[in-house]
Short mmCIF file of C-alpha atoms and ligand atoms in Angstrom, two decimals:
data_model
loop_
_atom_site.label_atom_id
_atom_site.label_comp_id
_atom_site.label_asym_id
_atom_site.label_seq_id
_atom_site.Cartn_x
_atom_site.Cartn_y
_atom_site.Cartn_z
CA MET A 25 103.37 82.43 85.07
CA SER A 26 106.03 80.98 87.31
CA ALA A 27 107.40 84.51 88.15
CA ALA A 28 103.93 85.51 89.24
CA LEU A 29 103.59 82.33 91.32
CA ASP A 30 106.98 83.11 92.98
CA ARG A 31 105.67 86.30 94.32
CA LEU A 32 102.72 84.36 95.98
CA ALA A 33 105.16 82.02 97.72
CA GLY A 34 104.17 81.08 101.22
CA ILE A 35 100.58 82.11 100.81
CA ASP A 36 97.81 79.54 100.92
CA THR A 37 95.80 80.95 98.10
CA ARG A 38 93.05 78.34 98.05
CA LEU A 39 90.38 80.54 99.96
CA TYR A 40 90.31 84.27 99.60
CA LEU A 41 87.94 86.34 101.68
CA VAL A 42 86.45 89.63 100.36
CA THR A 43 84.83 91.52 103.23
CA ASP A 44 81.43 93.19 103.16
CA SER A 45 80.82 95.39 106.20
CA ALA A 46 77.02 95.32 105.86
CA GLN A 47 76.83 91.54 105.74
CA CYS A 48 79.09 91.22 108.77
CA ALA A 49 76.97 93.65 110.67
CA GLU A 50 73.74 91.84 109.78
CA ALA A 51 75.37 88.70 111.00
CA GLY A 52 76.04 90.47 114.29
CA ARG A 53 79.81 90.87 114.07
CA THR A 54 82.34 93.42 113.11
CA VAL A 55 84.44 93.04 109.93
CA ALA A 56 87.47 92.45 112.09
CA GLU A 57 85.81 89.70 114.13
CA THR A 58 84.70 88.09 111.01
CA VAL A 59 88.19 88.19 109.54
CA ARG A 60 89.78 86.91 112.77
CA SER A 61 87.51 83.84 112.79
CA ALA A 62 87.73 83.25 109.05
CA VAL A 63 91.54 83.23 109.02
CA ALA A 64 91.53 80.97 112.05
CA GLY A 65 89.35 78.71 109.85
CA GLY A 66 91.89 78.71 106.98
CA VAL A 67 91.34 81.72 104.89
CA GLY A 68 94.68 82.56 103.29
CA ILE A 69 94.03 85.91 101.62
CA VAL A 70 91.80 88.86 102.78
CA GLN A 71 90.58 91.73 100.66
CA VAL A 72 88.90 94.85 102.47
CA ARG A 73 86.08 95.92 100.34
CA ASP A 74 83.53 98.62 101.37
CA LYS A 75 81.90 100.99 98.90
CA ASP A 76 79.96 103.01 101.49
CA ILE A 77 82.69 104.71 103.58
CA ASP A 78 85.26 107.38 102.94
CA ASP A 79 89.00 106.96 102.79
CA THR A 80 89.51 107.96 106.56
CA GLU A 81 86.93 105.31 107.69
CA PHE A 82 88.52 102.83 105.24
CA LEU A 83 91.87 103.50 106.68
CA VAL A 84 90.55 102.60 110.29
CA LEU A 85 88.74 99.57 108.89
CA THR A 86 91.89 98.30 107.20
CA ARG A 87 93.96 98.75 110.31
CA GLU A 88 91.42 96.63 112.34
CA VAL A 89 91.54 93.95 109.67
CA VAL A 90 95.34 93.97 109.53
CA ALA A 91 95.43 93.47 113.35
CA ALA A 92 92.81 90.79 113.18
CA VAL A 93 94.82 88.85 110.71
CA ALA A 94 97.90 89.34 112.77
CA GLU A 95 96.13 87.92 115.82
CA ALA A 96 94.74 84.90 113.93
CA VAL A 97 98.16 83.92 112.54
CA ALA A 98 100.18 84.70 115.73
CA GLY A 99 102.49 81.86 116.66
CA THR A 100 102.36 80.32 113.15
CA ASP A 101 104.38 80.87 109.95
CA ARG A 102 101.26 81.60 107.84
CA ARG A 103 101.57 84.56 105.44
CA VAL A 104 98.06 85.97 104.98
CA PRO A 105 98.23 89.16 102.78
CA VAL A 106 95.57 91.92 103.17
CA PHE A 107 94.41 93.55 99.98
CA LEU A 108 92.63 96.77 99.68
CA ASN A 109 89.77 96.99 97.04
CA ASP A 110 90.58 100.06 94.97
CA ARG A 111 91.74 102.66 97.52
CA VAL A 112 95.31 103.11 96.30
CA ALA A 113 95.90 106.32 98.23
CA VAL A 114 94.87 104.48 101.48
CA ALA A 115 97.25 101.69 100.63
CA GLY A 116 100.06 104.14 99.98
CA ARG A 117 99.45 105.72 103.44
CA LEU A 118 99.55 102.42 105.17
CA ARG A 119 102.71 101.26 103.28
CA GLU A 120 104.41 104.49 104.26
CA GLU A 121 103.65 103.57 107.88
CA GLY A 122 105.24 100.21 107.34
CA THR A 123 101.98 98.18 107.07
CA ASP A 124 102.28 95.48 104.39
CA VAL A 125 99.10 95.85 102.36
CA HIS A 126 98.31 95.06 98.73
CA ILE A 127 95.78 96.21 96.11
CA HIS A 128 93.03 94.74 94.02
CA VAL A 129 91.75 96.91 91.12
CA GLY A 130 89.09 96.31 88.49
CA GLN A 131 89.03 97.33 84.85
CA SER A 132 87.44 100.70 85.76
CA ASP A 133 89.60 101.50 88.65
CA THR A 134 93.15 102.96 88.86
CA PRO A 135 95.25 101.41 85.97
CA VAL A 136 97.77 98.82 87.18
CA ALA A 137 100.64 100.87 85.80
CA GLU A 138 99.56 103.77 87.87
CA VAL A 139 99.21 101.48 90.93
CA ARG A 140 102.87 100.50 90.41
CA ALA A 141 104.01 104.10 90.00
CA LEU A 142 102.43 105.09 93.21
CA LEU A 143 103.19 102.06 95.34
CA GLY A 144 106.32 100.52 93.73
CA ASP A 145 107.15 96.92 93.12
CA ALA A 146 106.60 95.38 96.54
CA PRO A 147 102.89 95.11 96.96
CA LEU A 148 100.88 92.38 95.32
CA VAL A 149 98.57 93.68 92.69
CA GLY A 150 95.27 91.82 91.77
CA LEU A 151 93.19 92.76 88.81
CA SER A 152 89.67 91.77 87.79
CA ALA A 153 89.82 90.35 84.22
CA ALA A 154 87.16 88.35 82.15
CA GLU A 155 88.25 88.18 78.57
CA ASP A 156 91.35 87.45 76.35
CA ALA A 157 92.21 91.17 75.63
CA GLU A 158 92.09 91.95 79.33
CA PHE A 159 94.41 89.04 80.27
CA ALA A 160 96.75 90.10 77.45
CA ALA A 161 96.88 93.61 78.53
CA ALA A 162 97.38 92.50 82.16
CA ARG A 163 100.25 90.20 81.02
CA ALA A 164 101.77 93.03 79.10
CA THR A 165 101.94 95.31 82.18
CA GLY A 166 104.24 92.71 83.84
CA ALA A 167 102.75 94.05 87.04
CA VAL A 168 99.76 91.88 87.85
CA ASP A 169 100.30 89.12 90.36
CA LEU A 170 96.85 87.49 90.10
CA VAL A 171 93.58 87.87 88.19
CA GLY A 172 90.11 87.68 89.62
CA ILE A 173 87.62 86.14 87.21
CA GLY A 174 83.88 86.27 87.69
CA PRO A 175 81.26 86.24 88.60
CA VAL A 176 81.27 82.58 88.08
CA PHE A 177 77.77 82.17 89.51
CA ASP A 178 75.08 84.83 89.94
CA THR A 179 75.64 87.01 92.96
CA THR A 180 73.52 89.58 94.85
CA THR A 181 76.59 90.92 96.75
CA LYS A 182 78.01 93.14 94.00
CA ALA A 183 75.14 95.34 92.72
CA ASP A 184 76.54 95.87 89.28
CA ALA A 185 77.66 92.30 88.68
CA PRO A 186 76.69 90.66 85.36
CA ALA A 187 75.16 87.03 85.24
CA GLY A 188 77.45 84.26 86.21
CA ILE A 189 79.44 82.70 83.51
CA GLY A 190 79.48 79.12 84.89
CA PRO A 191 82.36 76.76 85.55
CA ASP A 192 82.87 75.64 81.99
CA ARG A 193 83.53 79.17 80.72
CA LEU A 194 85.53 79.84 83.83
CA GLY A 195 87.75 76.97 82.90
CA GLU A 196 88.32 78.34 79.44
CA LEU A 197 89.19 81.74 80.76
CA VAL A 198 91.66 80.40 83.36
CA SER A 199 93.58 78.55 80.64
CA GLN A 200 93.67 81.84 78.51
CA ALA A 201 94.78 83.98 81.48
CA GLY A 202 98.43 83.11 81.68
CA LEU A 203 98.39 84.61 85.20
CA PRO A 204 97.49 83.01 88.50
CA ALA A 205 93.69 83.12 88.73
CA VAL A 206 91.13 83.12 91.44
CA ALA A 207 87.39 82.82 90.80
CA ILE A 208 84.71 84.99 92.42
CA GLY A 209 80.90 85.33 92.51
CA GLY A 210 78.16 83.26 94.02
CA ILE A 211 80.67 80.64 95.40
CA ASP A 212 79.63 78.55 98.45
CA ALA A 213 80.58 75.16 99.90
CA THR A 214 78.01 73.34 97.66
CA ARG A 215 79.45 74.89 94.49
CA VAL A 216 83.13 74.72 95.19
CA PRO A 217 83.43 71.14 94.04
CA ASP A 218 82.52 72.34 90.55
CA LEU A 219 85.59 74.67 90.56
CA ARG A 220 88.20 71.97 91.23
CA GLY A 221 90.40 71.01 88.43
CA LEU A 222 90.03 74.20 86.46
CA GLY A 223 93.62 75.45 87.08
CA LEU A 224 92.52 78.04 89.60
CA ILE A 225 94.90 79.00 92.50
CA GLY A 226 91.82 79.56 94.63
CA VAL A 227 88.29 80.67 95.17
CA CYS A 228 87.04 83.95 96.59
CA VAL A 229 83.90 84.37 98.73
CA VAL A 230 82.13 87.20 100.36
CA SER A 231 78.69 86.17 101.63
CA ALA A 232 79.53 82.47 102.27
CA ILE A 233 81.68 83.73 105.14
CA CYS A 234 80.49 87.27 105.89
CA ARG A 235 76.83 85.91 106.25
CA ALA A 236 77.71 82.74 107.93
CA ALA A 237 76.74 82.00 111.61
CA ASP A 238 80.34 80.83 112.26
CA PRO A 239 82.95 82.22 109.88
CA GLU A 240 85.62 79.81 111.27
CA LEU A 241 83.47 76.81 110.45
CA ALA A 242 82.41 78.26 107.12
CA ALA A 243 86.00 78.69 106.04
CA ALA A 244 86.98 75.21 107.21
CA GLU A 245 83.90 73.74 105.20
CA LEU A 246 84.83 75.75 102.08
CA LEU A 247 88.44 74.37 102.20
CA ALA A 248 87.28 70.87 102.97
CA ALA A 249 85.07 70.99 99.86
CA TYR A 250 87.92 72.65 97.67
CA GLY A 251 90.72 70.42 98.97
CA ASP A 252 93.84 71.03 96.96
CA GLY A 253 91.69 72.52 94.13
CA GLY A 254 92.22 69.52 91.98
CA ALA A 255 95.33 68.69 90.04
CA VAL A 256 96.21 71.70 87.94
C1 LIG B 13 89.68 88.93 93.76
C2 LIG B 13 88.65 89.81 93.13
N1 LIG B 13 88.17 89.60 91.93
C3 LIG B 13 87.39 90.52 91.36
C4 LIG B 13 86.90 91.67 92.07
C5 LIG B 13 85.98 92.57 91.51
O1 LIG B 13 86.59 93.78 91.38
P1 LIG B 13 85.88 95.08 90.51
O2 LIG B 13 85.65 94.49 89.20
O3 LIG B 13 86.88 96.16 90.68
O4 LIG B 13 84.60 95.26 91.31
P2 LIG B 13 84.46 95.78 92.84
O5 LIG B 13 84.89 94.75 93.84
O6 LIG B 13 85.40 97.00 92.94
O7 LIG B 13 83.00 96.21 92.93
C6 LIG B 13 87.29 91.74 93.38
N2 LIG B 13 86.94 92.78 94.18
N3 LIG B 13 88.22 90.76 93.94
C1 LIG B 14 83.20 91.65 94.51
C2 LIG B 14 82.68 90.66 93.55
N1 LIG B 14 83.23 90.76 92.18
C3 LIG B 14 82.61 89.91 91.44
S1 LIG B 14 81.40 88.97 92.10
C4 LIG B 14 81.64 89.81 93.54
C5 LIG B 14 80.86 89.55 94.81
C6 LIG B 14 80.90 88.13 95.25
O1 LIG B 14 80.18 87.98 96.50
P1 LIG B 14 79.41 86.60 96.88
O2 LIG B 14 80.64 85.65 97.18
O3 LIG B 14 78.74 86.99 98.07
O4 LIG B 14 78.65 86.12 95.68
MG1 LIG B 15 86.86 97.82 91.80
#
């Protein structure tokens, strides 16, 4: 666990934004504008997620997001990593160009060992996991930096998501995980207090920021409600 935490050094993991291009557009903003504002409000990790565009469009979108993060952190010592959802080939292309991007994969996506074979040791790798066998397999690879557990609450953002597991079950899973863990699914500022003290390194949101009238304010409110996450 401590080796995995070492690889996250310097990152404020408490608030992790996963982007949704359609939700940002409905709110009247680009993804990049949303990310710039949310990072200014305190988001410490960004994941680019869009299931409706091809790799070329995803490459362009990710470049915009990387630039938005750089603008938001300019003049500070903040390290705000950008993860790509699935798209290992796009991540490889960006890394070859010298852009420091990272990868999040699910259980049905490119296997973690393959991600490492393609991208090497440097990028952070996140994996969705929700049961003991998945955590054990993740630990056995020695290649997973953090796990995403959820949905913790019901969500409409991810079409194929199962029902929320609730904070109590989440707490059990976090203690089984043996890896740094973030929670995802249906999280907003009213629910964040229920996720304190569960041993998480942070919470992930999509709609709570992408649909917000003011992403900077939404991020600041989420962080105020989460605080230090509660004593681990
Ligand atoms: C941080 C984080 N945790 C979980 C997920 C879900 O990933 P996955 O199960 O691969 O589902 P899709 O996001 O690909 O629909 C995530 N994206 N991020
Ligand atoms: C990508 C993903 N994986 C599990 S739930 C989810 C979507 C979470 O979206 P929201 O924060 O809007 O409920
Ligand atoms: Mg996936």
